[in-house]
Amino acid sequence: MQTRLKEFLGTKDLYLKMAKIAIPISLQQLITVGINLMDTIMLSSMGDAQLSASSLAGQFITLFQICCMGIGMGASVLTSRFWGMKDAVSLKKAITIMLRFCLVFATAFTVATLAVPALIMKLYTPDAEIISYGVIYLRWMIPTYFCMGLALTCTIVLRSVGQVRIPLTCSIIAFFVNVFFNWVFIFGKLGAPRMEIAGAALGTLIARIFELLFICGFFFLRDKRIGYRLKDLAMNCRDLVQEYFRVSIPVLISDSLLALGNNAVAMIMGRIGQAFVAANSVTTVVQQLSSVLTQGISNASGIITGHTMGEGDYEKAQKQGYTFLFLGFLIGCVAALVILILRSPIINYYDVSPEAKKIAYDLMNAIIIIVIFQSMNSILTKGVLRAGGDTKFLMLGDILFLWVASVPLGALAGLVFHWSSFWIYTMLKIDQIIKCVWCYFRLRSGKWLKKIHKAGEAVRK
């Protein structure tokens, strides 16, 4: 019994390996949340309309960001495994396919934002004032797709081979760049024009350009661990395309559908009213702040699981899966406690309407419960099970529970039955609870442990 418990809790070596990966990633996530926090605090002084517009316009950009994360995380299932196998050729081919996908998506989103920014905003809200502000924000953010897409996917690949310090350094500098230029252009400081919501977009764009130069400059010119160079973009990857599609495309579909579902949730919120959208802008930052460690552990669990399975030790990977799940529960409880402690001072710090503050408290009460399940769910879906190659199963879960449960129940609660803010938000996030149970039984079954094939290796049916 004592031996089984020790295996469940994990070894010292596992925790040390996890800390080396998770802490820098968590710090990087904390900095990203800090940027969002400063953006919303600065814009809140401009009123609910501008804050709501940046939040809803940001949903479309977040849709692209999550698609890029799907592309990058799908590739990382392969890159982390190939790193464990010490197969440098297949590793580079997986990166090449990833970057080509990223460029295609960036082009599509850029064209859409150039052509129909007002239509994009109308998808989220019928409010004419919010739409007009949102169009301003989107037009300033047009160049961000290529910057964000390339920087984000390259960052994910660097993490998958244990290179976490460079992305962290980049995020620290980008934080100060973003906050400084937001302050300058939103309020018109140091002789600059007062641009308000356009200034928030411009400040963010400048930070994205910096991230592109920093991350991609290192990845393509300086990194020696992978040794990937610009000329490798032209390499022949045909022998890996089938395996890439088999493993990575379900991740892309899963994350894209998740992003579309989150956008559907934003559309529902946008039709409830400005105050609800503004309140969600406040609570989203707090939720992100409380889950930074979860993100770090989730990424670390995926990387470590990939390396372990790449070495061929599937039994060890199964035991590590239980350890990561247990950590997810503990971290979720800590996150709930953090939200409970910080909700009042953070909500009161925002310059939003009394109605928005009241709704924000209701949403926080719902998040305190949901975050525990979300923590365990995130570590399994974005980490352990995904790294195991069980991407089709996870895609099914995302489609089923988000679109069959969360979106319709949230729409009924908010737009038909007009329930309280607490229950509307709970229904919108009910998929997090269901998926947690669903993925736990999948972990127990051991069916998530899939073999990854090298470039040129025949794929056995």
Tab-separated table of C-alpha atoms in Angstrom:
chain	number	residue	atom	x	y	z
A	1	MET	CA	0.000	0.000	0.000
A	2	GLN	CA	2.803	2.398	0.928
A	3	THR	CA	4.618	1.573	-2.332
A	4	ARG	CA	1.466	2.272	-4.387
A	5	LEU	CA	0.978	5.594	-2.602
A	6	LYS	CA	4.600	6.566	-3.277
A	7	GLU	CA	4.140	5.801	-6.967
A	8	PHE	CA	0.971	7.890	-7.000
A	9	LEU	CA	2.663	10.881	-5.349
A	10	GLY	CA	5.675	10.723	-7.686
A	11	THR	CA	9.435	10.803	-7.225
A	12	LYS	CA	11.779	13.632	-6.293
A	13	ASP	CA	13.362	13.432	-9.734
A	14	LEU	CA	9.961	13.950	-11.393
A	15	TYR	CA	9.226	17.038	-9.280
A	16	LEU	CA	12.651	18.540	-10.006
A	17	LYS	CA	12.239	17.942	-13.731
A	18	MET	CA	8.721	19.380	-13.616
A	19	ALA	CA	9.825	22.476	-11.662
A	20	LYS	CA	12.533	23.288	-14.217
A	21	ILE	CA	9.904	23.398	-16.947
A	22	ALA	CA	6.777	24.543	-15.085
A	23	ILE	CA	8.180	27.497	-13.118
A	24	PRO	CA	9.496	29.477	-16.128
A	25	ILE	CA	6.299	28.735	-18.096
A	26	SER	CA	4.136	29.782	-15.128
A	27	LEU	CA	6.117	32.997	-14.753
A	28	GLN	CA	5.693	33.658	-18.468
A	29	GLN	CA	1.939	33.072	-18.142
A	30	LEU	CA	1.846	35.358	-15.095
A	31	ILE	CA	3.459	38.122	-17.129
A	32	THR	CA	0.915	37.623	-19.928
A	33	VAL	CA	-1.913	37.913	-17.400
A	34	GLY	CA	-0.230	41.008	-15.986
A	35	ILE	CA	-0.329	42.594	-19.435
A	36	ASN	CA	-4.055	41.798	-19.755
A	37	LEU	CA	-4.644	43.149	-16.252
A	38	MET	CA	-2.921	46.451	-17.022
A	39	ASP	CA	-4.798	46.749	-20.331
A	40	THR	CA	-8.203	46.288	-18.703
A	41	ILE	CA	-7.390	48.608	-15.771
A	42	MET	CA	-6.235	51.390	-18.109
A	43	LEU	CA	-9.201	51.004	-20.468
A	44	SER	CA	-11.748	50.707	-17.650
A	45	SER	CA	-11.285	54.440	-17.011
A	46	MET	CA	-12.648	55.049	-20.535
A	47	GLY	CA	-16.000	53.450	-19.673
A	48	ASP	CA	-17.768	50.112	-20.096
A	49	ALA	CA	-18.144	50.511	-23.896
A	50	GLN	CA	-14.420	50.734	-24.719
A	51	LEU	CA	-13.534	48.014	-22.204
A	52	SER	CA	-16.242	45.750	-23.660
A	53	ALA	CA	-15.134	46.514	-27.231
A	54	SER	CA	-11.506	45.591	-26.567
A	55	SER	CA	-12.657	42.439	-24.778
A	56	LEU	CA	-14.935	41.284	-27.626
A	57	ALA	CA	-12.529	42.290	-30.418
A	58	GLY	CA	-9.851	40.482	-28.450
A	59	GLN	CA	-11.984	37.326	-28.638
A	60	PHE	CA	-11.431	37.160	-32.403
A	61	ILE	CA	-7.688	37.613	-31.935
A	62	THR	CA	-7.787	34.996	-29.166
A	63	LEU	CA	-9.537	32.674	-31.648
A	64	PHE	CA	-6.448	32.958	-33.855
A	65	GLN	CA	-4.145	32.595	-30.852
A	66	ILE	CA	-5.820	29.351	-29.763
A	67	CYS	CA	-5.663	28.021	-33.343
A	68	CYS	CA	-1.917	28.729	-33.289
A	69	MET	CA	-1.657	27.004	-29.921
A	70	GLY	CA	-3.442	24.030	-31.467
A	71	ILE	CA	-0.947	24.017	-34.347
A	72	GLY	CA	1.989	24.390	-31.954
A	73	MET	CA	0.760	21.942	-29.306
A	74	GLY	CA	-0.122	19.398	-31.991
A	75	ALA	CA	3.411	19.664	-33.315
A	76	SER	CA	4.824	19.490	-29.778
A	77	VAL	CA	3.277	16.022	-29.330
A	78	LEU	CA	5.658	14.974	-32.092
A	79	THR	CA	8.639	17.216	-31.270
A	80	SER	CA	8.793	16.197	-27.603
A	81	ARG	CA	8.553	12.516	-28.597
A	82	PHE	CA	11.191	12.876	-31.335
A	83	TRP	CA	13.422	14.703	-28.842
A	84	GLY	CA	13.119	11.705	-26.515
A	85	MET	CA	13.924	9.422	-29.471
A	86	LYS	CA	16.895	11.668	-30.454
A	87	ASP	CA	15.527	11.828	-34.012
A	88	ALA	CA	16.677	15.304	-35.180
A	89	VAL	CA	15.501	14.887	-38.794
A	90	SER	CA	11.890	14.039	-37.904
A	91	LEU	CA	11.946	16.836	-35.311
A	92	LYS	CA	12.822	19.447	-37.960
A	93	LYS	CA	10.244	18.098	-40.387
A	94	ALA	CA	7.487	18.409	-37.753
A	95	ILE	CA	8.522	22.033	-37.151
A	96	THR	CA	8.472	22.791	-40.887
A	97	ILE	CA	4.922	21.483	-41.309
A	98	MET	CA	3.858	23.458	-38.211
A	99	LEU	CA	5.273	26.753	-39.511
A	100	ARG	CA	3.625	26.311	-42.913
A	101	PHE	CA	0.249	25.774	-41.238
A	102	CYS	CA	0.801	28.820	-39.055
A	103	LEU	CA	1.481	31.079	-42.049
A	104	VAL	CA	-1.685	29.870	-43.810
A	105	PHE	CA	-3.832	30.635	-40.745
A	106	ALA	CA	-2.198	34.043	-40.216
A	107	THR	CA	-2.943	34.982	-43.828
A	108	ALA	CA	-6.605	33.946	-43.519
A	109	PHE	CA	-7.197	35.936	-40.319
A	110	THR	CA	-5.376	38.982	-41.691
A	111	VAL	CA	-7.544	39.026	-44.832
A	112	ALA	CA	-10.743	38.603	-42.773
A	113	THR	CA	-9.843	41.476	-40.429
A	114	LEU	CA	-8.889	43.725	-43.358
A	115	ALA	CA	-12.081	42.962	-45.284
A	116	VAL	CA	-14.912	42.797	-42.724
A	117	PRO	CA	-13.972	44.184	-39.243
A	118	ALA	CA	-17.519	45.475	-38.604
A	119	LEU	CA	-19.036	42.106	-39.479
A	120	ILE	CA	-16.633	40.406	-37.076
A	121	MET	CA	-17.792	42.717	-34.264
A	122	LYS	CA	-21.469	42.185	-35.143
A	123	LEU	CA	-20.964	38.480	-34.475
A	124	TYR	CA	-20.260	39.330	-30.834
A	125	THR	CA	-22.702	42.160	-30.091
A	126	PRO	CA	-25.563	44.181	-31.612
A	127	ASP	CA	-24.466	47.314	-29.663
A	128	ALA	CA	-23.487	49.990	-32.248
A	129	GLU	CA	-21.158	51.838	-29.854
A	130	ILE	CA	-19.209	48.697	-28.947
A	131	ILE	CA	-19.011	47.724	-32.651
A	132	SER	CA	-17.526	51.093	-33.653
A	133	TYR	CA	-14.866	50.937	-30.930
A	134	GLY	CA	-14.151	47.288	-31.753
A	135	VAL	CA	-13.535	48.097	-35.433
A	136	ILE	CA	-10.940	50.697	-34.397
A	137	TYR	CA	-9.205	48.112	-32.201
A	138	LEU	CA	-9.197	45.401	-34.888
A	139	ARG	CA	-7.794	47.688	-37.604
A	140	TRP	CA	-4.802	48.587	-35.454
A	141	MET	CA	-4.202	44.911	-34.668
A	142	ILE	CA	-4.098	43.644	-38.284
A	143	PRO	CA	-0.300	43.030	-38.383
A	144	THR	CA	-0.401	41.102	-35.107
A	145	TYR	CA	-1.451	37.775	-36.633
A	146	PHE	CA	1.890	36.999	-38.289
A	147	CYS	CA	3.821	38.336	-35.283
A	148	MET	CA	1.837	36.357	-32.731
A	149	GLY	CA	1.542	33.180	-34.789
A	150	LEU	CA	5.241	32.734	-35.511
A	151	ALA	CA	6.393	33.787	-32.027
A	152	LEU	CA	3.859	31.538	-30.274
A	153	THR	CA	4.485	28.374	-32.307
A	154	CYS	CA	8.275	28.770	-32.052
A	155	THR	CA	7.919	29.277	-28.287
A	156	ILE	CA	5.945	26.024	-27.937
A	157	VAL	CA	8.605	24.090	-29.855
A	158	LEU	CA	11.401	25.566	-27.729
A	159	ARG	CA	9.517	24.498	-24.588
A	160	SER	CA	9.014	20.964	-25.929
A	161	VAL	CA	12.789	20.411	-25.924
A	162	GLY	CA	13.262	21.992	-22.497
A	163	GLN	CA	14.290	25.479	-23.712
A	164	VAL	CA	12.148	27.642	-21.388
A	165	ARG	CA	14.386	30.533	-20.299
A	166	ILE	CA	14.422	32.406	-23.628
A	167	PRO	CA	10.588	32.649	-23.868
A	168	LEU	CA	10.486	33.789	-20.218
A	169	THR	CA	13.066	36.527	-20.827
A	170	CYS	CA	11.117	37.667	-23.890
A	171	SER	CA	7.853	37.858	-21.911
A	172	ILE	CA	9.440	39.912	-19.128
A	173	ILE	CA	10.716	42.531	-21.572
A	174	ALA	CA	7.462	42.450	-23.611
A	175	PHE	CA	5.497	43.169	-20.417
A	176	PHE	CA	7.301	46.459	-19.861
A	177	VAL	CA	7.126	47.336	-23.564
A	178	ASN	CA	3.364	46.744	-23.623
A	179	VAL	CA	2.575	48.595	-20.395
A	180	PHE	CA	4.779	51.568	-21.319
A	181	PHE	CA	3.337	52.079	-24.795
A	182	ASN	CA	-0.238	51.481	-23.561
A	183	TRP	CA	0.272	54.235	-20.983
A	184	VAL	CA	1.766	56.543	-23.620
A	185	PHE	CA	-0.873	56.067	-26.317
A	186	ILE	CA	-4.067	55.413	-24.293
A	187	PHE	CA	-3.673	58.581	-22.208
A	188	GLY	CA	-1.544	60.673	-24.585
A	189	LYS	CA	1.615	60.917	-22.476
A	190	LEU	CA	5.100	62.224	-23.449
A	191	GLY	CA	3.659	64.330	-26.257
A	192	ALA	CA	1.855	61.429	-27.968
A	193	PRO	CA	-1.798	61.814	-29.059
A	194	ARG	CA	-4.529	60.537	-26.712
A	195	MET	CA	-5.745	57.463	-28.634
A	196	GLU	CA	-7.790	55.615	-25.953
A	197	ILE	CA	-8.823	52.157	-27.309
A	198	ALA	CA	-6.640	52.607	-30.414
A	199	GLY	CA	-3.710	53.286	-28.075
A	200	ALA	CA	-4.345	49.996	-26.276
A	201	ALA	CA	-4.217	48.175	-29.620
A	202	LEU	CA	-1.062	50.006	-30.722
A	203	GLY	CA	0.727	49.263	-27.443
A	204	THR	CA	-0.110	45.572	-27.759
A	205	LEU	CA	0.995	45.508	-31.415
A	206	ILE	CA	4.396	47.020	-30.562
A	207	ALA	CA	4.892	44.323	-27.904
A	208	ARG	CA	3.955	41.589	-30.438
A	209	ILE	CA	6.502	42.915	-32.936
A	210	PHE	CA	9.155	42.805	-30.226
A	211	GLU	CA	8.226	39.185	-29.376
A	212	LEU	CA	8.506	38.213	-33.057
A	213	LEU	CA	11.998	39.712	-33.378
A	214	PHE	CA	13.207	38.253	-30.064
A	215	ILE	CA	11.827	34.687	-30.273
A	216	CYS	CA	12.180	34.086	-34.001
A	217	GLY	CA	15.570	35.791	-34.086
A	218	PHE	CA	16.792	33.321	-31.467
A	219	PHE	CA	14.994	30.300	-32.944
A	220	PHE	CA	16.165	30.748	-36.547
A	221	LEU	CA	19.605	32.294	-35.959
A	222	ARG	CA	21.006	31.345	-32.547
A	223	ASP	CA	19.418	28.172	-31.139
A	224	LYS	CA	21.783	25.185	-31.246
A	225	ARG	CA	19.639	22.666	-29.369
A	226	ILE	CA	17.336	22.059	-32.341
A	227	GLY	CA	19.461	23.846	-34.926
A	228	TYR	CA	16.497	24.862	-37.089
A	229	ARG	CA	17.248	27.515	-39.751
A	230	LEU	CA	15.195	29.448	-42.306
A	231	LYS	CA	16.430	27.228	-45.152
A	232	ASP	CA	14.742	24.260	-43.410
A	233	LEU	CA	11.340	25.725	-44.318
A	234	ALA	CA	11.932	24.373	-47.833
A	235	MET	CA	12.755	20.816	-46.714
A	236	ASN	CA	10.780	17.840	-48.066
A	237	CYS	CA	8.373	16.616	-45.356
A	238	ARG	CA	6.175	14.226	-47.335
A	239	ASP	CA	7.211	11.152	-45.358
A	240	LEU	CA	5.985	12.734	-42.093
A	241	VAL	CA	2.813	14.424	-43.343
A	242	GLN	CA	0.569	11.394	-42.718
A	243	GLU	CA	1.799	10.942	-39.142
A	244	TYR	CA	1.606	14.704	-38.523
A	245	PHE	CA	-2.005	14.750	-39.696
A	246	ARG	CA	-2.895	11.694	-37.626
A	247	VAL	CA	-1.564	13.185	-34.385
A	248	SER	CA	-1.638	16.952	-34.821
A	249	ILE	CA	-4.756	17.705	-36.873
A	250	PRO	CA	-7.126	16.427	-34.131
A	251	VAL	CA	-5.327	18.825	-31.736
A	252	LEU	CA	-5.823	21.708	-34.174
A	253	ILE	CA	-9.490	20.792	-34.697
A	254	SER	CA	-10.000	20.343	-30.952
A	255	ASP	CA	-8.414	23.684	-30.035
A	256	SER	CA	-10.109	25.487	-32.944
A	257	LEU	CA	-13.521	24.182	-31.917
A	258	LEU	CA	-12.722	25.122	-28.330
A	259	ALA	CA	-11.836	28.629	-29.520
A	260	LEU	CA	-15.039	28.833	-31.569
A	261	GLY	CA	-16.982	27.653	-28.528
A	262	ASN	CA	-15.365	30.351	-26.398
A	263	ASN	CA	-16.312	32.860	-29.079
A	264	ALA	CA	-19.886	31.539	-29.016
A	265	VAL	CA	-19.823	32.085	-25.249
A	266	ALA	CA	-18.596	35.660	-25.858
A	267	MET	CA	-21.447	36.178	-28.347
A	268	ILE	CA	-23.951	35.098	-25.709
A	269	MET	CA	-22.374	37.453	-23.163
A	270	GLY	CA	-22.365	40.301	-25.700
A	271	ARG	CA	-26.131	39.938	-26.102
A	272	ILE	CA	-26.755	39.964	-22.360
A	273	GLY	CA	-25.387	43.513	-22.065
A	274	GLN	CA	-22.388	45.834	-21.622
A	275	ALA	CA	-22.279	45.318	-17.855
A	276	PHE	CA	-22.005	41.524	-18.192
A	277	VAL	CA	-19.216	41.823	-20.784
A	278	ALA	CA	-17.331	44.345	-18.639
A	279	ALA	CA	-17.727	42.090	-15.574
A	280	ASN	CA	-16.419	39.110	-17.530
A	281	SER	CA	-13.389	41.184	-18.617
A	282	VAL	CA	-12.557	41.694	-14.930
A	283	THR	CA	-13.134	38.081	-13.885
A	284	THR	CA	-11.261	36.624	-16.872
A	285	VAL	CA	-8.055	38.325	-15.743
A	286	VAL	CA	-8.512	37.059	-12.177
A	287	GLN	CA	-9.193	33.534	-13.412
A	288	GLN	CA	-6.082	33.656	-15.603
A	289	LEU	CA	-4.067	34.955	-12.673
A	290	SER	CA	-5.190	32.079	-10.458
A	291	SER	CA	-4.428	29.436	-13.088
A	292	VAL	CA	-0.884	30.409	-14.111
A	293	LEU	CA	0.605	27.484	-12.177
A	294	THR	CA	-1.905	25.120	-13.780
A	295	GLN	CA	-0.706	26.254	-17.205
A	296	GLY	CA	2.890	25.623	-16.190
A	297	ILE	CA	2.171	22.137	-14.816
A	298	SER	CA	0.023	21.339	-17.863
A	299	ASN	CA	2.840	22.213	-20.271
A	300	ALA	CA	5.418	20.424	-18.112
A	301	SER	CA	3.278	17.271	-17.879
A	302	GLY	CA	2.937	17.151	-21.654
A	303	ILE	CA	6.658	17.631	-22.264
A	304	ILE	CA	7.727	15.091	-19.606
A	305	THR	CA	5.143	12.530	-20.759
A	306	GLY	CA	6.320	12.955	-24.358
A	307	HIS	CA	9.953	12.476	-23.387
A	308	THR	CA	9.131	9.426	-21.216
A	309	MET	CA	7.140	7.747	-23.987
A	310	GLY	CA	9.830	8.682	-26.513
A	311	GLU	CA	12.223	6.648	-24.357
A	312	GLY	CA	9.771	3.725	-24.573
A	313	ASP	CA	8.772	3.583	-20.862
A	314	TYR	CA	4.969	3.506	-21.109
A	315	GLU	CA	4.424	2.116	-17.612
A	316	LYS	CA	6.329	5.028	-16.112
A	317	ALA	CA	4.251	7.457	-18.186
A	318	GLN	CA	1.035	5.941	-16.749
A	319	LYS	CA	2.270	6.420	-13.162
A	320	GLN	CA	3.343	9.984	-13.928
A	321	GLY	CA	-0.152	10.650	-15.294
A	322	TYR	CA	-1.703	9.939	-11.872
A	323	THR	CA	0.859	12.188	-10.180
A	324	PHE	CA	0.059	15.074	-12.518
A	325	LEU	CA	-3.699	14.598	-11.970
A	326	PHE	CA	-3.221	14.734	-8.188
A	327	LEU	CA	-1.181	17.926	-8.576
A	328	GLY	CA	-3.980	19.370	-10.709
A	329	PHE	CA	-6.453	18.850	-7.864
A	330	LEU	CA	-4.159	20.510	-5.312
A	331	ILE	CA	-3.392	23.461	-7.583
A	332	GLY	CA	-7.102	23.890	-8.360
A	333	CYS	CA	-7.884	24.141	-4.648
A	334	VAL	CA	-5.113	26.731	-4.202
A	335	ALA	CA	-6.449	28.696	-7.199
A	336	ALA	CA	-9.944	28.722	-5.692
A	337	LEU	CA	-8.507	30.084	-2.440
A	338	VAL	CA	-6.568	32.782	-4.338
A	339	ILE	CA	-9.743	33.926	-6.122
A	340	LEU	CA	-11.647	33.995	-2.821
A	341	ILE	CA	-8.991	36.238	-1.254
A	342	LEU	CA	-8.346	38.560	-4.211
A	343	ARG	CA	-11.805	39.023	-5.701
A	344	SER	CA	-12.924	42.013	-3.615
A	345	PRO	CA	-9.783	44.179	-3.878
A	346	ILE	CA	-9.409	43.503	-7.617
A	347	ILE	CA	-13.067	44.151	-8.506
A	348	ASN	CA	-13.087	47.374	-6.478
A	349	TYR	CA	-9.917	48.548	-8.203
A	350	TYR	CA	-11.663	48.657	-11.596
A	351	ASP	CA	-13.464	51.822	-12.665
A	352	VAL	CA	-16.579	50.076	-13.982
A	353	SER	CA	-20.289	50.583	-13.289
A	354	PRO	CA	-21.871	49.337	-10.015
A	355	GLU	CA	-23.932	46.846	-12.049
A	356	ALA	CA	-20.771	45.409	-13.639
A	357	LYS	CA	-19.157	45.064	-10.181
A	358	LYS	CA	-22.188	43.194	-8.831
A	359	ILE	CA	-22.159	40.777	-11.777
A	360	ALA	CA	-18.393	40.320	-11.357
A	361	TYR	CA	-18.932	39.071	-7.779
A	362	ASP	CA	-21.487	36.525	-9.024
A	363	LEU	CA	-19.101	35.301	-11.707
A	364	MET	CA	-16.277	34.985	-9.174
A	365	ASN	CA	-18.451	32.729	-6.995
A	366	ALA	CA	-18.979	30.422	-9.957
A	367	ILE	CA	-15.285	30.441	-10.909
A	368	ILE	CA	-14.238	29.389	-7.384
A	369	ILE	CA	-16.005	26.060	-7.975
A	370	ILE	CA	-15.191	25.612	-11.664
A	371	VAL	CA	-11.452	26.322	-11.360
A	372	ILE	CA	-10.843	23.113	-9.360
A	373	PHE	CA	-12.259	20.941	-12.151
A	374	GLN	CA	-10.659	23.128	-14.816
A	375	SER	CA	-7.215	22.635	-13.268
A	376	MET	CA	-7.437	18.827	-13.365
A	377	ASN	CA	-9.066	18.882	-16.790
A	378	SER	CA	-6.386	21.187	-18.256
A	379	ILE	CA	-3.492	19.025	-17.054
A	380	LEU	CA	-5.058	15.919	-18.591
A	381	THR	CA	-6.327	17.377	-21.886
A	382	LYS	CA	-3.523	19.838	-22.661
A	383	GLY	CA	-0.761	17.816	-21.037
A	384	VAL	CA	-0.775	14.101	-20.244
A	385	LEU	CA	-3.381	12.627	-22.610
A	386	ARG	CA	-2.400	14.896	-25.493
A	387	ALA	CA	1.291	14.005	-25.124
A	388	GLY	CA	0.266	10.349	-25.115
A	389	GLY	CA	-1.039	10.828	-28.657
A	390	ASP	CA	-4.705	10.386	-27.666
A	391	THR	CA	-5.714	13.407	-29.737
A	392	LYS	CA	-8.805	11.983	-31.455
A	393	PHE	CA	-10.404	11.107	-28.112
A	394	LEU	CA	-9.738	14.620	-26.789
A	395	MET	CA	-11.159	16.166	-29.959
A	396	LEU	CA	-14.365	14.174	-29.426
A	397	GLY	CA	-14.596	15.418	-25.831
A	398	ASP	CA	-14.152	19.047	-26.832
A	399	ILE	CA	-16.786	18.835	-29.563
A	400	LEU	CA	-19.277	16.883	-27.483
A	401	PHE	CA	-19.265	18.734	-24.170
A	402	LEU	CA	-18.674	22.295	-25.356
A	403	TRP	CA	-21.186	22.305	-28.186
A	404	VAL	CA	-23.760	19.894	-26.734
A	405	ALA	CA	-23.646	21.156	-23.128
A	406	SER	CA	-21.963	24.533	-22.500
A	407	VAL	CA	-23.077	26.615	-25.488
A	408	PRO	CA	-26.781	25.567	-25.600
A	409	LEU	CA	-27.210	25.533	-21.799
A	410	GLY	CA	-25.485	28.922	-21.492
A	411	ALA	CA	-27.683	30.387	-24.231
A	412	LEU	CA	-30.840	29.053	-22.576
A	413	ALA	CA	-29.780	30.313	-19.138
A	414	GLY	CA	-28.816	33.796	-20.343
A	415	LEU	CA	-31.072	34.590	-23.290
A	416	VAL	CA	-34.232	32.523	-22.655
A	417	PHE	CA	-34.627	31.908	-18.912
A	418	HIS	CA	-32.649	35.004	-17.773
A	419	TRP	CA	-31.154	33.211	-14.778
A	420	SER	CA	-28.780	34.904	-12.355
A	421	SER	CA	-25.227	35.703	-13.459
A	422	PHE	CA	-23.906	32.851	-11.282
A	423	TRP	CA	-25.944	30.181	-13.050
A	424	ILE	CA	-25.428	31.658	-16.535
A	425	TYR	CA	-21.659	31.463	-16.086
A	426	THR	CA	-21.847	27.985	-14.522
A	427	MET	CA	-23.797	26.702	-17.515
A	428	LEU	CA	-21.340	28.359	-19.932
A	429	LYS	CA	-18.455	26.518	-18.232
A	430	ILE	CA	-20.208	23.219	-17.398
A	431	ASP	CA	-18.027	21.390	-19.940
A	432	GLN	CA	-15.010	21.812	-17.637
A	433	ILE	CA	-16.678	19.678	-14.963
A	434	ILE	CA	-17.904	17.002	-17.385
A	435	LYS	CA	-14.543	16.713	-19.191
A	436	CYS	CA	-12.700	16.298	-15.899
A	437	VAL	CA	-14.664	13.113	-15.133
A	438	TRP	CA	-14.489	11.922	-18.759
A	439	CYS	CA	-10.679	12.278	-18.925
A	440	TYR	CA	-10.101	10.665	-15.517
A	441	PHE	CA	-11.635	7.394	-16.699
A	442	ARG	CA	-9.613	7.628	-19.914
A	443	LEU	CA	-6.408	7.977	-17.890
A	444	ARG	CA	-7.321	4.908	-15.811
A	445	SER	CA	-7.967	2.813	-18.939
A	446	GLY	CA	-4.401	3.220	-20.261
A	447	LYS	CA	-5.793	3.453	-23.812
A	448	TRP	CA	-4.325	6.947	-24.193
A	449	LEU	CA	-0.773	5.593	-24.590
A	450	LYS	CA	-0.241	5.686	-28.384
A	451	LYS	CA	2.843	4.972	-30.480
A	452	ILE	CA	4.294	7.796	-32.633
A	453	HIS	CA	5.966	6.817	-35.934
A	454	LYS	CA	9.188	8.384	-37.222
A	455	ALA	CA	9.614	10.036	-40.607
A	456	GLY	CA	9.820	7.355	-43.268
A	457	GLU	CA	8.495	4.628	-40.952
A	458	ALA	CA	5.469	2.693	-42.150
A	459	VAL	CA	2.301	3.483	-40.220
A	460	ARG	CA	0.661	0.284	-38.984
A	461	LYS	CA	-3.068	0.225	-39.044
